[in-house]
Structures are given as structure tokens and as C-alpha cells.
Short mmCIF file of C-alpha atoms in Angstrom, two decimals:
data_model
loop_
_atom_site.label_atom_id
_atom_site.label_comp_id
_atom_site.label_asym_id
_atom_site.label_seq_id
_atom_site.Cartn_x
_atom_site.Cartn_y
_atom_site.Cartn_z
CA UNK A 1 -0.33 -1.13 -7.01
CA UNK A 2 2.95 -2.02 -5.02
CA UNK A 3 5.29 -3.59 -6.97
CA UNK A 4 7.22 -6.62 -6.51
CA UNK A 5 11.03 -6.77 -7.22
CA UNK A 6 11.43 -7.00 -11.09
CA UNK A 7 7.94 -6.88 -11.79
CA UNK A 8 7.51 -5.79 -15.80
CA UNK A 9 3.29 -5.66 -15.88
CA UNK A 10 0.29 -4.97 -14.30
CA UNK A 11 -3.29 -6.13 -14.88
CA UNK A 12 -5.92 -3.49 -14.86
CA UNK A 13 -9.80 -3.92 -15.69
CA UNK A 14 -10.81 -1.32 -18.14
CA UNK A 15 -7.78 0.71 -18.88
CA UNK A 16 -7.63 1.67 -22.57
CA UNK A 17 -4.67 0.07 -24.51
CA UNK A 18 -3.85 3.69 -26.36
CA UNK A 19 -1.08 4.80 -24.14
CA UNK A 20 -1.81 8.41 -24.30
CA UNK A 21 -4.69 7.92 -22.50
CA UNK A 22 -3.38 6.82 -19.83
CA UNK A 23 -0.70 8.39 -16.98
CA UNK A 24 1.59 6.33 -14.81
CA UNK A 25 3.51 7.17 -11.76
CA UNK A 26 6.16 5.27 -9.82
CA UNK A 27 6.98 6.86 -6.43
CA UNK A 28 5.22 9.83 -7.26
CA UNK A 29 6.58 10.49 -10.69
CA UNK A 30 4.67 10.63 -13.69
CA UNK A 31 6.27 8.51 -16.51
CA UNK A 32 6.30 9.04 -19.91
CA UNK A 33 4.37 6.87 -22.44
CA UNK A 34 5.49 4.66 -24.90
CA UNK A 35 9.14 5.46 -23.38
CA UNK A 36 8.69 4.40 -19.64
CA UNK A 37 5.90 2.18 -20.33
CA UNK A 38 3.26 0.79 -22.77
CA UNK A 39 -0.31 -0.40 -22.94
CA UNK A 40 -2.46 -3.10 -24.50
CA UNK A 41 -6.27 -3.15 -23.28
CA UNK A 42 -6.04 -4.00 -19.79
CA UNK A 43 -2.63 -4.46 -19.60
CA UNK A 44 0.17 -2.23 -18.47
CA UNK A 45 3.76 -3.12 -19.12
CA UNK A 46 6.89 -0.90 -17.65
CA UNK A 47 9.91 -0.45 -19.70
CA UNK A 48 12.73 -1.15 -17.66
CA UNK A 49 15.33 -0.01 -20.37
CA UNK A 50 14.68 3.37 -19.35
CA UNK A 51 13.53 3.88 -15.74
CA UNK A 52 15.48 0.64 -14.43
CA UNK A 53 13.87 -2.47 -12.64
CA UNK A 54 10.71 -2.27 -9.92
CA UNK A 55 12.23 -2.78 -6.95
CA UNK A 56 9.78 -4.27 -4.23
CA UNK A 57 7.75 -1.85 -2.47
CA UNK A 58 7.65 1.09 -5.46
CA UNK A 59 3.86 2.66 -5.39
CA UNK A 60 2.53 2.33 -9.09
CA UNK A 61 -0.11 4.31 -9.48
CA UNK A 62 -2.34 4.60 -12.85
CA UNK A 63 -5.21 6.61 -14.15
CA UNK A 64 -6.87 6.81 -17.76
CA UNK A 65 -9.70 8.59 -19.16
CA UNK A 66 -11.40 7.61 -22.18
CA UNK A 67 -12.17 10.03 -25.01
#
């Protein structure tokens, strides 16, 4: 994904909603779960508290595997 400015979540088919299933990156860093972000089933939502806003043009990438 490629965020916009301020953007908070993401919509993804299939992704598990247990967070430690699934790994995040923004810009090529891997975020932590439940700290950095969370997760409901198909939904991925960043916590800005801790890593700041999106700004427009950060690379969001996610990947999951299910147990």
C-alpha cells in the first residue's frame, strides 16, 4: 500500500485479525504489534501515538500467515 497523508487504516482481504500473525512495515521497517499497530479481520489500523502520522507516499507493506 502507499499511504495517504494521515491515513490511520487499511483494508485487506483475508488477513487474520490476531495481530501476531501478522508483520507490518512502513518504509522498510518492521513495526511492532499491538504497539505500532492493531488488527481486526481484514482490517489493519496504525497507531499513530507511537510511530507518528502516515505521511503521503510511506510504502506499507503487510504479510500474515495463518496457523
Amino acid at each position: 500500500f502507499v499511504a495517504t497523508a494521515n491515513q490511520t487504516s487499511f483494508s485487506v482481504t483475508n488477513m487474520p485479525g490476531t495481530a501476531s500473525q501478522v508483520t507490518v512495515s512502513r518504509n522498510g521497517i518492521v513495526l511492532q504489534s499491538t504497539r505500532d499497530f492493531t488488527t481486526a479481520p481484514g482490517t489493519l489500523t496504525i497507531v499513530t501515538t507511537t510511530i507518528g502520522a502516515l505521511a503521503a507516499g510511506d510504502n506499507i507493506i503487510i504479510k500474515w500467515f495463518n496457523y
